[in-house]
mmCIF file of C-alpha atoms in Angstrom:
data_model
loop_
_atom_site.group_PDB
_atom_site.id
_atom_site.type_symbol
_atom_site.label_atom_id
_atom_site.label_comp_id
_atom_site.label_asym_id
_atom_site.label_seq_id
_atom_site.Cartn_x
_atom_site.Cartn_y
_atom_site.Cartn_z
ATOM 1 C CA UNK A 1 -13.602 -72.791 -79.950
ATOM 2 C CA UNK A 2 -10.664 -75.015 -80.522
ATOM 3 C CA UNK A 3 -6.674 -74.285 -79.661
ATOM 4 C CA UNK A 4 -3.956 -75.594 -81.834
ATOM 5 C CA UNK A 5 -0.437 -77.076 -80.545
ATOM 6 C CA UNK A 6 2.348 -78.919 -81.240
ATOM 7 C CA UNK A 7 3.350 -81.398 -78.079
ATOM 8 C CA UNK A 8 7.176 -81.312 -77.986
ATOM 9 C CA UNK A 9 6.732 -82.400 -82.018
ATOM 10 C CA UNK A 10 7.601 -79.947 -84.977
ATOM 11 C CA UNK A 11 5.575 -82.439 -87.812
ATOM 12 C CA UNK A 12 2.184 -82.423 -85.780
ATOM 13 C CA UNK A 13 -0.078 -80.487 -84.040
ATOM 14 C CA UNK A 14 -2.982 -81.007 -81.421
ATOM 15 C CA UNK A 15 -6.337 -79.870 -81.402
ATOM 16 C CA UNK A 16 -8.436 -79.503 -78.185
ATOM 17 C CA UNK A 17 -11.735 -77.792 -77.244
ATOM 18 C CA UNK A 18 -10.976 -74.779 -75.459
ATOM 19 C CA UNK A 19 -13.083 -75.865 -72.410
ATOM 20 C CA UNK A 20 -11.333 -79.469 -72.533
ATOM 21 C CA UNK A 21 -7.951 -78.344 -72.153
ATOM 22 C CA UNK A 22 -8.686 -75.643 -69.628
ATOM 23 C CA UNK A 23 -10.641 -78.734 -67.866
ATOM 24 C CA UNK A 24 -7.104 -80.246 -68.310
ATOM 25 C CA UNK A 25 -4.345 -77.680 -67.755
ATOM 26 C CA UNK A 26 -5.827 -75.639 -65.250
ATOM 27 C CA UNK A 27 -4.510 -72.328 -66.410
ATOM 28 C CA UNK A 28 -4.080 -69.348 -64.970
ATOM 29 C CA UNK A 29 -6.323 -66.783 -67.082
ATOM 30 C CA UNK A 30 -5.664 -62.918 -67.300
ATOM 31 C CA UNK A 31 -5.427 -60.102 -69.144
ATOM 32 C CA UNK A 32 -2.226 -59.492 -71.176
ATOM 33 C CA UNK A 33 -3.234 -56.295 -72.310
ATOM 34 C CA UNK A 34 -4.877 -52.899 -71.381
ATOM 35 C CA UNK A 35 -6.942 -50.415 -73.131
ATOM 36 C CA UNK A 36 -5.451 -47.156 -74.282
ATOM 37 C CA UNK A 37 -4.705 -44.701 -72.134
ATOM 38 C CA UNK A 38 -5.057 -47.467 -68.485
ATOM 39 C CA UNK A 39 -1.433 -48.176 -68.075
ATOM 40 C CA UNK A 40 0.588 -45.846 -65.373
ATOM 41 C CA UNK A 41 2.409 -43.039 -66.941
ATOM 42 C CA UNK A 42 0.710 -43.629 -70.683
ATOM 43 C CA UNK A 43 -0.579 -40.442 -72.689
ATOM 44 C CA UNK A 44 -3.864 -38.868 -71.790
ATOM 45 C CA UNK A 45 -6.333 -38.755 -74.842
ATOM 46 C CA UNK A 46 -8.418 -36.283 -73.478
#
């Protein structure tokens, strides 16, 4: 897998491998979802 960026530039963008530029940037991983039905107060389905 690759990730796509532009570096402070509008005319070019970056590719990296995935595993390179978490190697690189360290981020902080997570989910920025949730399934149906998980958050507090949402809908039951059932």
């Amino acid at each position: 897998e690759e990730i796509y960026f532009n570096a402070a530039r509008l005319d070019r963008s970056l590719v990296l491998k995935t595993g390179d530029y978490i190697a690189l940037a360290k981020p902080r991983l997570g989910r920025i979802t949730e399934g149906r039905g998980t958050s507090p107060g949402a809908p039951s389905h059932s």
